[in-house]
Amino acid sequence: MKLTTTKRLERLNERYANGDISRRSFLTLTAAAAAATGLSMPWMGRALAAVSEVRFDGWGGVVQEAIDKYAFQPYTAKSKVKVVQGTFGDENEIITKIKTSKPGDFQIVHSSGVNYYIKYVNGGFNSEINEANIPNMANVLTAMIEPFRKITPKLSAVPYDYGTTGIAYNNKVISPEEAKEKGANLLTDTKYAGKIGGYADMTTRVWYAALQTKQDPNSIQDMDAVWAKVRETRDLAKKFWSSGAELMDLLSRNEIVVTDAWSGRVAALQQQGQPIGYLDPAGSYAWMEDMLVLKGSPMAECEELINFMLDPATSIAVAEGQNYPPSLDPTKVKLTDKIAALPAFDPTGSMKSLTFADPLYWAKNEDAWTKQWDRVSKGA
Amino acid sequence: MTKGWKLYDQRLAWILVAPVLLLLILLLLLPIAMMTVYTFFTFVTAGVESAVLTFDNWKEFLTDSYYHGFLWKTVRVGAITAVICAILGYFPAYFIWATTFRHKWLLLLLLIVPFWISFTIRTFSWIHILGEQGLINVVLIRLGVISEPLPMLYTEGAVIMGLLHFLLPYMILNVYVSLESIDRTLIAAARSMGCTSAQAFREVTLPLSMPGLGAGLLLCFVLAAGSYVTPQLLGGSRDALFGNLIYDTIMGQLNWPMGATLSIVLFVLLGAAAAAYSRYMGLSQIMKGLSA
């Protein structure tokens, strides 16, 4: 079949958008084709204009402050490409925005690992990256990359950090010994009724309810028992928080004395001198975060930015700032003592000491459980 | 008269009304129509739906008591808020209307001052008033009135308090405008015919200010029942209103067809309240109140 010039240019554009060719090659080929035919496409103006900014959306707060300070600002100084930032409290919120916007409006998302990766893939929002353009990926833990590759052999995201959702407690009220003894059951301890918190998130609630009912969160057999435990926590809880800032606020104002909490946020509170202890009970919920590239993004610039972020010096500085261990393999890259002391840090790099959610198992149940969680959280 | 045109010429009327009509069609009717179509789409998985038409979403709404419970709760909270607004709002409105204070405009200005501060910030301020470490609990504990903080925040009471704070000016303005339109000689006439002040108020002022009170009730009810931010910030997990259900269905479950269905339900409910008011009182009073 003979290709028309228009079709050829469209395919060229698609290859560029997918990251299969560099921006330089794309512009050379496009300009040559346009000069030869006197033809122009609607997207040429946009593409020919030098990319001056990349859009990034993250979790805000101390996490994004660290990324901005140690990664984005140095990157902008070096490349002159500005990183325009947005924030979200719940990742479903940004997925809704992406769904209602045109490709390219949102470009890189600091996404919550494999569970959410599936949602982007199902919605067709992701864009394949060219791993050859991100040489620093060689330092990223294979154990963190593999779950993504199981979903899409050609990746659209690069793992960046990981952490746990463990138990945070006010150590003026609860002793470390009591916390260790009760573990996940602290969240249903009637002694602390009205002073208990929790993340308003289905995965976290179901995960902890599974631990409380002595079930494997990746293979739950008795879902009724799990929902009963979720209700028990709900009835004892003062408030289910929905952002890191709210979590820190509730803990620091003593509105709650025990909650499940993100390890990095608790570390930040501890560094501020707050009397907060942290415990990862057996089977504590481990998660990873990734830099996900969306459809319509300027691939060369996004890949360049991600590569810069994965540079050991940058990645270590960000990790220390946000209090979450980086995705760098500690057997390949020497990490600092501060990182080694962070909660959830795995010095072996195998990640076997951490329990991650099985993406396929959770994806299979996600819709039904999210719906049920919405109801239970509102008193059903 | 302009050549070819009459006063109240139908063509001229259509030309004048056309831009607004167009905007209404594009920005109101079309989105509602699209939402209505969405209610018949099939939910596939989070964030994905197909255009295969189905009645499943409507069936779920009509048969699931979970939704009915929240709809009733929304009506109840909206009605309680509107009634409390009416009780609390009538007296300041009456005072502003009746006062002989030379700078009455200053009193009206005070009513508008809260609108200069972001609604979200005003709502957040209640957390520092009602919280365990908030103003009320700290004062009561220091005075020795209570030994343990009172659980005020994250309750339905806190939600209603936040809504009152937001809606009271709407009620006062509506009642005030209604009072302003009363011919004061009627009250003087009632007094001259032997009515006491209380009787004059009961027989003349109150009945004539009812359209404003009704408009205030409608506005407060519609705005309270449609609120999302206040229950989210000041309410606990059980204090959600129908708006929060819609938000969670669309943003949490990423189930747009069901979210659209719930949105249309709320739209019809609030539209019915407005239609009922319009049928018995006329909507012109609300316009007066809003433009005060």
XYZ file of C-alpha atoms in Angstrom:
672
model
C 0.000 0.000 0.000
C 1.328 3.386 -0.917
C 1.368 5.880 1.940
C 0.177 9.402 1.328
C 2.399 12.199 2.632
C -0.269 13.100 5.175
C -0.431 9.539 6.465
C 3.354 9.354 6.599
C 3.540 12.545 8.654
C 0.835 11.324 10.987
C 2.744 8.086 11.571
C 5.885 10.087 12.198
C 4.019 12.129 14.788
C 2.743 8.953 16.430
C 6.233 7.456 16.577
C 7.496 10.639 18.203
C 4.634 10.702 20.697
C 5.402 7.078 21.589
C 9.047 7.946 22.134
C 10.264 5.691 19.331
C 12.271 8.502 17.744
C 14.052 11.426 19.312
C 12.696 14.933 19.071
C 15.644 15.951 16.917
C 15.053 13.132 14.396
C 11.354 13.867 14.410
C 11.833 17.550 13.649
C 14.421 16.817 10.952
C 12.170 14.324 9.215
C 9.089 16.516 9.591
C 10.829 19.622 8.294
C 12.234 17.674 5.355
C 8.827 16.257 4.506
C 7.128 19.611 4.888
C 9.716 21.368 2.753
C 9.416 18.723 0.060
C 5.648 18.841 -0.145
C 4.744 22.311 1.047
C 2.374 20.587 3.405
C 1.740 21.355 7.051
C -0.195 19.543 9.765
C -2.077 21.168 12.644
C 0.332 19.776 15.249
C 3.468 20.984 13.460
C 3.431 24.421 14.997
C 3.232 22.949 18.475
C 5.910 20.372 17.802
C 8.294 22.727 16.057
C 8.078 25.182 18.922
C 10.765 24.219 21.427
C 9.329 22.523 24.514
C 9.833 25.028 27.301
C 7.958 23.268 30.092
C 6.893 19.880 31.364
C 3.805 19.337 33.517
C 4.152 17.301 36.713
C 1.431 16.341 39.179
C 2.227 14.915 42.601
C 1.099 14.504 46.182
C 2.065 17.989 47.336
C 3.374 18.658 50.849
C 6.851 17.727 52.032
C 7.158 15.029 49.363
C 6.693 17.389 46.452
C 8.736 20.103 48.135
C 11.681 17.689 48.202
C 11.207 16.703 44.565
C 10.971 20.345 43.551
C 14.004 21.451 45.540
C 16.363 18.596 44.712
C 15.204 17.525 41.249
C 13.087 20.083 39.400
C 14.954 23.255 40.272
C 18.392 21.811 39.342
C 16.882 20.288 36.187
C 15.419 23.637 35.118
C 18.725 25.377 35.821
C 20.504 22.833 33.660
C 18.054 22.363 30.797
C 16.027 25.622 30.839
C 12.910 23.434 30.727
C 10.506 24.564 33.440
C 8.557 21.975 35.436
C 5.004 23.243 35.975
C 3.560 21.510 39.034
C 0.130 20.533 40.234
C -0.949 18.513 43.246
C -3.673 16.049 44.188
C -4.841 14.478 47.449
C -6.248 11.327 45.910
C -4.924 9.765 42.733
C -8.406 9.018 41.409
C -8.881 12.780 41.380
C -6.032 13.259 38.887
C -7.255 10.323 36.797
C -10.613 12.097 36.469
C -8.872 15.282 35.389
C -6.765 13.405 32.855
C -9.865 11.726 31.492
C -11.590 15.060 30.938
C -8.592 16.858 29.444
C -6.889 16.528 26.094
C -3.700 14.466 25.698
C -0.702 16.513 26.723
C -2.438 18.690 29.318
C -1.080 16.404 32.025
C 2.277 14.776 31.386
C 4.044 13.161 34.348
C 2.222 11.843 37.410
C 3.834 10.742 40.676
C 1.664 7.666 40.733
C 0.927 5.131 43.480
C 2.450 2.049 41.971
C 1.058 -0.896 40.145
C -2.545 -0.771 41.416
C -3.018 2.620 39.833
C -0.808 1.794 36.838
C -3.500 -0.660 35.739
C -6.107 2.117 35.819
C -4.065 4.331 33.504
C -3.463 1.403 31.155
C -7.162 0.411 31.158
C -8.135 3.993 30.401
C -5.553 4.267 27.621
C -3.953 7.309 29.273
C -0.369 6.045 29.337
C 2.443 6.546 26.862
C 5.249 4.060 26.224
C 8.659 5.279 27.237
C 11.883 4.516 25.444
C 14.044 2.958 28.160
C 17.158 3.575 26.084
C 16.647 7.277 26.730
C 16.739 6.705 30.502
C 20.167 5.123 31.120
C 19.845 5.653 34.886
C 17.127 2.992 34.890
C 20.005 0.530 35.061
C 20.301 1.431 38.756
C 16.622 0.904 39.530
C 15.683 -2.188 41.536
C 14.609 -4.991 39.235
C 12.158 -6.160 41.903
C 10.368 -2.834 41.562
C 10.332 -2.772 37.745
C 9.069 -6.318 37.231
C 5.482 -5.820 38.520
C 5.021 -2.997 36.002
C 6.454 -5.070 33.189
C 3.977 -7.847 33.959
C 1.198 -5.419 33.070
C 2.826 -3.759 30.045
C 6.051 -5.290 28.697
C 6.915 -1.840 27.312
C 6.878 0.438 30.320
C 5.038 3.727 30.729
C 6.353 4.388 34.224
C 9.591 4.210 36.151
C 9.572 3.242 39.859
C 10.932 6.077 41.950
C 10.449 5.428 45.660
C 8.749 3.136 48.115
C 7.398 3.138 51.618
C 5.001 1.478 53.991
C 1.691 2.319 55.565
C 2.355 1.243 59.147
C 0.966 2.200 62.529
C 1.729 5.669 63.904
C 0.999 6.323 67.546
C 1.402 9.076 70.082
C 4.137 7.694 72.318
C 2.999 9.835 75.238
C -0.217 7.799 75.265
C 0.849 4.451 73.808
C 4.169 2.850 74.680
C 6.325 1.183 71.990
C 5.881 -2.106 73.859
C 2.090 -1.831 73.738
C 2.239 -0.894 70.060
C 4.452 -3.868 69.262
C 2.265 -6.248 71.220
C -1.019 -5.127 69.692
C 0.257 -4.314 66.183
C -2.564 -3.846 63.671
C -5.135 -4.472 66.410
C -4.350 -1.061 67.903
C -6.721 0.303 65.260
C -9.631 -1.566 66.855
C -8.632 -1.117 70.489
C -11.700 0.205 72.312
C -9.361 1.841 74.848
C -8.634 4.483 72.197
C -12.176 4.862 70.857
C -12.683 8.331 69.420
C -8.918 8.875 69.184
C -8.263 6.507 66.287
C -7.612 7.610 62.707
C -7.060 5.900 59.385
C -6.453 6.571 55.731
C -9.762 6.983 53.867
C -8.646 4.540 51.211
C -10.120 1.196 50.317
C -6.803 -0.627 49.874
C -5.447 0.487 53.246
C -8.658 -0.299 55.102
C -9.103 -3.731 53.543
C -5.394 -4.523 53.975
C -5.413 -3.762 57.691
C -8.737 -5.514 58.225
C -7.217 -8.593 56.562
C -4.256 -8.440 58.960
C -6.600 -7.997 61.919
C -8.545 -11.091 60.872
C -5.270 -12.993 60.373
C -5.714 -13.311 56.614
C -3.273 -12.818 53.771
C -4.152 -9.425 52.196
C -3.218 -10.871 48.803
C -5.555 -13.834 49.126
C -8.511 -12.956 51.316
C -10.824 -15.878 51.981
C -13.411 -14.361 54.326
C -14.426 -10.974 52.979
C -17.364 -10.648 55.385
C -14.953 -10.789 58.315
C -12.843 -8.113 56.637
C -15.784 -5.741 56.199
C -16.845 -6.387 59.788
C -13.363 -5.275 60.931
C -13.490 -2.237 58.636
C -16.778 -1.278 60.287
C -15.277 -1.821 63.726
C -12.428 0.590 62.968
C -14.884 3.047 61.425
C -17.025 3.067 64.563
C -14.025 3.623 66.812
C -12.354 6.196 64.563
C -12.553 9.899 65.014
C -11.735 10.700 61.406
C -10.471 8.970 58.307
C -7.939 11.357 56.811
C -7.553 11.890 53.084
C -4.214 13.677 52.614
C -0.738 13.660 54.116
C -1.253 17.192 55.389
C -4.463 16.169 57.174
C -2.719 13.151 58.708
C 0.093 15.324 60.059
C -2.419 17.887 61.317
C -4.543 15.299 63.166
C -1.499 13.695 64.801
C 0.239 16.914 65.762
C -2.957 18.440 67.230
C -3.562 15.243 69.267
C -6.985 14.841 67.679
C -5.990 11.193 67.222
C -3.437 9.066 69.071
C -3.184 6.107 66.716
C -3.662 5.668 62.986
C -2.260 3.837 60.023
C 0.110 6.297 58.387
C 2.588 6.806 55.574
C 6.112 6.106 56.781
C 7.651 9.226 55.207
C 5.089 11.602 56.704
C 5.639 10.079 60.140
C 9.412 10.458 59.721
C 8.817 14.143 58.890
C 6.775 14.566 62.091
C 9.469 12.823 64.134
C 12.079 15.168 62.684
C 9.889 18.078 63.806
C 10.108 16.706 67.356
C 6.555 15.396 67.589
C 6.114 12.498 70.054
C 5.095 10.027 67.364
C 6.209 6.413 67.187
C 5.998 4.212 64.085
C 5.614 0.497 63.738
C 5.416 -1.789 60.726
C 3.419 -4.779 61.970
C 3.914 -8.160 60.322
C 2.541 -7.933 56.777
C 2.468 -4.129 56.879
C 1.265 -2.581 53.639
C 4.217 -1.755 51.396
C 3.819 0.290 48.274
C 5.906 1.889 45.607
C 5.537 5.081 43.659
C 6.517 5.737 40.087
C 6.902 8.502 37.581
C 4.227 7.763 34.986
C 4.270 9.407 31.564
C 0.922 10.200 30.004
C -0.259 10.189 26.423
C 0.543 13.320 24.432
C 3.562 14.249 26.561
C 6.796 15.551 25.009
C 8.553 12.213 25.401
C 12.162 13.296 24.931
C 11.860 15.977 27.637
C 9.927 13.706 30.005
C 12.487 10.934 29.589
C 15.311 13.397 30.079
C 13.670 14.705 33.265
C 13.086 11.199 34.651
C 16.667 10.263 33.853
C 17.809 13.355 35.736
C 15.599 12.432 38.677
C 17.100 8.935 38.756
C 20.643 10.231 38.808
C 22.016 8.861 42.116
C 22.887 12.299 43.514
C 19.423 13.667 42.710
C 17.541 10.576 43.788
C 19.369 10.359 47.121
C 18.768 14.060 47.855
C 15.051 13.682 47.056
C 14.800 10.510 49.178
C 16.376 12.239 52.169
C 14.065 15.210 51.691
C 10.835 13.254 51.339
C 11.795 10.503 53.805
C 11.006 7.646 51.451
C 13.757 5.257 50.237
C 14.611 5.640 46.542
C 14.114 2.956 43.909
C 17.891 2.745 43.453
C 19.428 -0.675 43.997
C 21.545 -0.466 47.181
C 23.801 -3.201 45.815
C 24.680 -0.969 42.866
C 24.510 2.529 44.339
C 25.899 3.519 47.717
C 23.064 5.062 49.696
C 23.462 7.274 52.752
C 23.071 6.385 56.417
C 19.993 8.595 56.618
C 18.291 6.545 53.910
C 19.374 3.302 55.556
C 17.619 4.473 58.726
C 14.330 5.298 56.980
C 11.311 3.102 57.759
C 10.701 0.428 55.110
C 14.252 0.594 53.703
C 15.361 -2.772 52.308
C 19.184 -3.011 52.291
C 19.129 -6.234 50.240
C 17.319 -4.687 47.302
C 15.277 -7.876 46.882
C 12.181 -6.288 48.508
C 11.376 -9.687 50.000
C 11.040 -8.202 53.465
C 8.135 -6.036 52.273
C 4.612 -7.149 51.416
C 3.299 -5.388 48.314
C -0.239 -5.704 46.996
C -0.558 -8.306 44.256
C -1.655 -6.043 41.389
C -3.670 -8.643 39.513
C -5.507 -9.892 42.613
C -6.346 -6.382 43.750
C -7.269 -5.177 40.244
C -9.752 -8.039 39.984
C -11.532 -6.918 43.163
C -10.925 -3.168 43.025
C -14.287 -2.011 41.614
C -16.468 -4.059 43.942
C -14.386 -3.352 47.029
C -14.140 0.379 46.329
C -17.917 0.544 46.020
C -18.402 -1.397 49.242
C -15.790 0.709 51.050
C -17.598 3.891 49.986
C -20.731 2.540 51.606
C -19.089 1.221 54.755
C -17.219 4.484 55.246
C -20.541 6.336 55.241
C -22.110 4.151 57.878
C -23.533 1.242 55.850
C -40.640 54.947 17.693
C -37.825 53.253 15.711
C -38.881 52.477 12.163
C -40.339 48.980 11.858
C -40.064 48.238 15.604
C -42.686 48.485 18.293
C -42.138 48.695 22.015
C -42.185 45.067 23.261
C -41.672 43.920 19.684
C -41.433 40.145 19.696
C -38.513 40.064 17.248
C -36.565 42.582 19.302
C -37.273 40.584 22.436
C -35.896 37.430 20.823
C -32.787 39.242 19.580
C -32.109 40.654 23.034
C -32.667 37.378 24.770
C -30.781 35.281 22.181
C -27.215 35.579 23.650
C -28.368 34.524 27.118
C -30.512 31.791 25.650
C -27.532 30.501 23.695
C -25.361 30.515 26.789
C -28.054 28.725 28.756
C -28.326 26.058 26.076
C -24.560 25.610 25.792
C -23.619 25.830 29.446
C -26.675 24.406 31.194
C -29.056 22.416 29.039
C -26.437 20.688 26.880
C -24.313 19.502 29.852
C -27.449 18.275 31.620
C -28.522 16.464 28.454
C -25.072 14.882 28.177
C -25.187 13.853 31.824
C -28.604 12.325 31.236
C -27.252 10.295 28.319
C -24.343 9.183 30.504
C -26.794 7.715 33.020
C -27.612 5.051 30.443
C -23.963 4.100 29.751
C -22.462 0.863 31.019
C -19.727 0.944 33.657
C -16.896 -1.406 32.606
C -14.186 -0.793 35.210
C -12.763 2.178 37.127
C -12.404 5.029 34.647
C -13.782 3.037 31.714
C -17.372 2.961 30.454
C -18.974 1.841 27.227
C -21.757 3.416 25.182
C -23.847 0.258 25.450
C -27.149 1.639 26.719
C -28.612 0.171 29.898
C -31.092 0.980 32.664
C -28.837 -0.661 35.271
C -27.776 2.619 36.901
C -31.360 3.787 37.325
C -32.387 0.360 38.524
C -29.635 0.433 41.116
C -30.671 3.870 42.323
C -34.346 3.008 42.506
C -33.868 -0.298 44.302
C -30.960 0.461 46.644
C -31.964 1.856 50.030
C -28.412 3.146 50.577
C -29.073 5.958 48.090
C -32.579 6.643 49.427
C -31.199 6.998 52.943
C -28.679 9.611 51.868
C -31.253 11.443 49.774
C -33.537 11.665 52.807
C -30.627 12.742 55.009
C -29.704 15.464 52.508
C -33.288 16.745 52.483
C -33.362 16.644 56.289
C -30.062 18.498 56.778
C -31.036 21.015 54.061
C -34.427 21.623 55.689
C -33.026 21.928 59.239
C -30.379 24.376 58.003
C -32.953 26.445 56.104
C -35.352 26.610 59.083
C -32.585 27.589 61.537
C -31.391 30.192 59.024
C -34.942 31.572 58.879
C -35.244 31.765 62.673
C -31.798 33.273 63.176
C -31.901 35.460 60.081
C -35.290 37.136 60.459
C -34.372 39.181 63.507
C -31.189 40.814 62.157
C -33.051 41.585 58.909
C -35.923 43.127 60.875
C -33.476 45.100 62.993
C -31.628 46.510 59.972
C -34.946 47.435 58.356
C -36.442 49.007 61.468
C -33.398 50.798 62.823
C -33.176 54.565 62.611
C -29.385 54.321 62.628
C -28.105 56.888 60.122
C -25.511 54.602 58.541
C -27.732 51.656 57.723
C -25.464 50.881 54.767
C -22.767 49.943 57.266
C -24.961 47.217 58.707
C -25.663 45.889 55.219
C -21.955 46.013 54.460
C -21.248 43.884 57.539
C -23.530 41.239 56.042
C -21.470 41.124 52.880
C -18.041 41.132 54.573
C -17.922 37.295 54.998
C -18.162 36.954 51.203
C -14.787 38.689 50.908
C -13.104 35.689 52.515
C -12.849 32.364 50.695
C -15.679 29.983 51.548
C -13.192 27.134 52.106
C -11.113 29.206 54.547
C -14.256 30.223 56.438
C -15.224 26.565 56.687
C -11.737 25.553 57.832
C -11.909 28.154 60.582
C -14.543 26.027 62.350
C -11.971 23.259 62.825
C -10.032 25.616 65.099
C -13.183 26.587 66.945
C -14.878 23.193 67.382
C -11.832 20.878 67.541
C -10.512 19.185 70.680
C -7.768 21.791 70.811
C -10.188 24.395 69.482
C -11.277 27.634 71.074
C -14.472 26.378 72.728
C -12.944 23.267 74.307
C -9.807 25.076 75.459
C -11.834 27.870 77.099
C -14.267 25.443 78.770
C -11.437 23.232 80.067
C -9.475 26.223 81.401
C -12.605 27.538 83.107
C -13.063 24.117 84.677
C -16.522 23.651 83.132
C -15.497 20.367 81.510
C -12.633 17.967 82.120
C -12.658 16.194 78.747
C -13.024 17.976 75.394
C -16.549 17.899 73.957
C -16.815 15.982 70.690
C -18.136 18.775 68.482
C -16.068 18.517 65.321
C -16.769 15.861 62.663
C -20.435 15.632 63.629
C -23.695 16.493 61.858
C -23.988 19.475 64.202
C -20.657 20.803 62.951
C -21.865 20.409 59.352
C -25.075 22.342 60.088
C -23.052 25.005 61.928
C -20.764 25.416 58.902
C -23.766 25.628 56.576
C -25.441 28.245 58.787
C -22.287 30.327 58.744
C -22.281 30.174 54.952
C -26.001 30.674 54.335
C -27.209 33.117 56.974
C -26.353 36.259 54.930
C -28.488 34.944 52.047
C -31.466 34.619 54.377
C -30.985 38.031 56.012
C -30.656 39.798 52.658
C -33.790 38.149 51.269
C -35.884 38.995 54.302
C -34.484 42.530 54.428
C -35.375 43.167 50.778
C -38.866 41.871 51.396
C -39.285 44.111 54.459
C -37.989 47.101 52.517
C -40.771 46.704 49.975
C -43.479 46.978 52.671
C -45.358 50.266 52.678
C -44.741 51.528 56.203
C -47.996 53.460 56.206
C -49.780 50.095 56.418
C -48.167 49.495 59.780
C -49.011 53.018 60.887
C -52.600 52.396 59.761
C -52.751 49.150 61.729
C -51.424 50.906 64.827
C -53.916 53.804 64.404
C -56.730 51.258 64.256
C -55.794 49.876 67.645
C -53.205 47.181 66.942
C -50.391 46.768 69.432
C -46.849 46.635 68.029
C -46.902 42.846 68.284
C -50.270 42.631 66.539
C -49.104 44.973 63.772
C -46.075 42.770 63.279
C -48.141 39.573 63.265
C -50.955 40.881 61.047
C -49.048 43.160 58.644
C -45.250 42.945 58.672
C -44.844 39.185 58.930
C -47.370 38.230 56.209
C -45.966 40.861 53.831
C -42.384 39.664 54.416
C -43.285 36.032 53.751
C -42.162 36.093 50.098
C -38.654 37.092 51.254
C -38.670 34.487 53.979
C -39.821 31.886 51.447
C -37.112 32.904 48.983
C -34.505 32.700 51.740
C -35.755 29.259 52.749
C -35.559 28.036 49.174
C -32.051 29.424 48.613
C -30.739 28.072 51.891
C -32.314 24.669 51.317
C -31.009 24.349 47.753
C -27.502 25.503 48.646
C -27.339 23.348 51.800
C -28.686 20.237 50.095
C -26.256 20.675 47.217
C -23.220 21.328 49.404
C -20.144 19.148 49.256
C -17.244 21.015 50.897
C -18.821 21.636 54.316
C -19.686 17.986 55.102
C -16.301 16.941 53.701
C -14.365 19.263 56.022
C -16.532 19.414 59.139
C -18.384 16.110 59.035
C -17.339 12.635 60.044
C -17.585 9.647 57.743
C -21.320 9.242 58.452
C -22.153 12.894 57.893
C -21.841 12.843 54.120
C -24.569 14.398 52.003
C -25.741 13.400 48.538
C -23.120 15.686 46.951
C -20.382 13.688 48.668
C -21.903 10.482 47.327
C -21.716 11.915 43.809
C -18.110 13.011 44.345
C -17.057 9.614 45.663
C -18.811 7.760 42.856
C -17.193 9.886 40.161
C -13.802 10.630 41.711
C -13.316 7.583 43.956
C -14.976 4.720 42.113
C -14.394 6.444 38.744
C -17.910 5.274 37.894
C -19.207 8.094 35.719
C -22.510 6.506 34.625
C -23.631 5.983 38.245
C -22.235 9.371 39.251
C -24.220 10.981 36.426
C -27.355 9.170 37.589
C -26.967 10.455 41.139
C -26.248 13.964 39.821
C -29.447 13.974 37.788
C -31.381 12.756 40.843
C -30.078 15.655 42.946
C -30.723 18.075 40.105
C -34.335 16.895 39.806
C -34.850 17.061 43.589
C -33.517 20.605 43.912
C -35.249 21.622 40.684
C -38.542 20.320 42.082
C -38.060 22.417 45.243
C -37.432 25.512 43.105
C -40.410 24.696 40.867
C -42.705 24.291 43.875
C -41.570 27.634 45.246
C -41.982 29.266 41.848
C -45.505 27.854 41.556
C -46.673 29.337 44.857
C -44.439 32.380 45.454
C -42.814 33.325 42.123
C -39.078 33.461 41.551
C -38.877 37.257 41.283
C -38.365 37.594 45.052
C -35.153 35.579 44.857
C -33.816 37.875 42.145
C -34.543 40.865 44.380
C -32.747 39.223 47.261
C -29.703 38.319 45.195
C -29.417 41.790 43.715
C -29.787 43.550 47.064
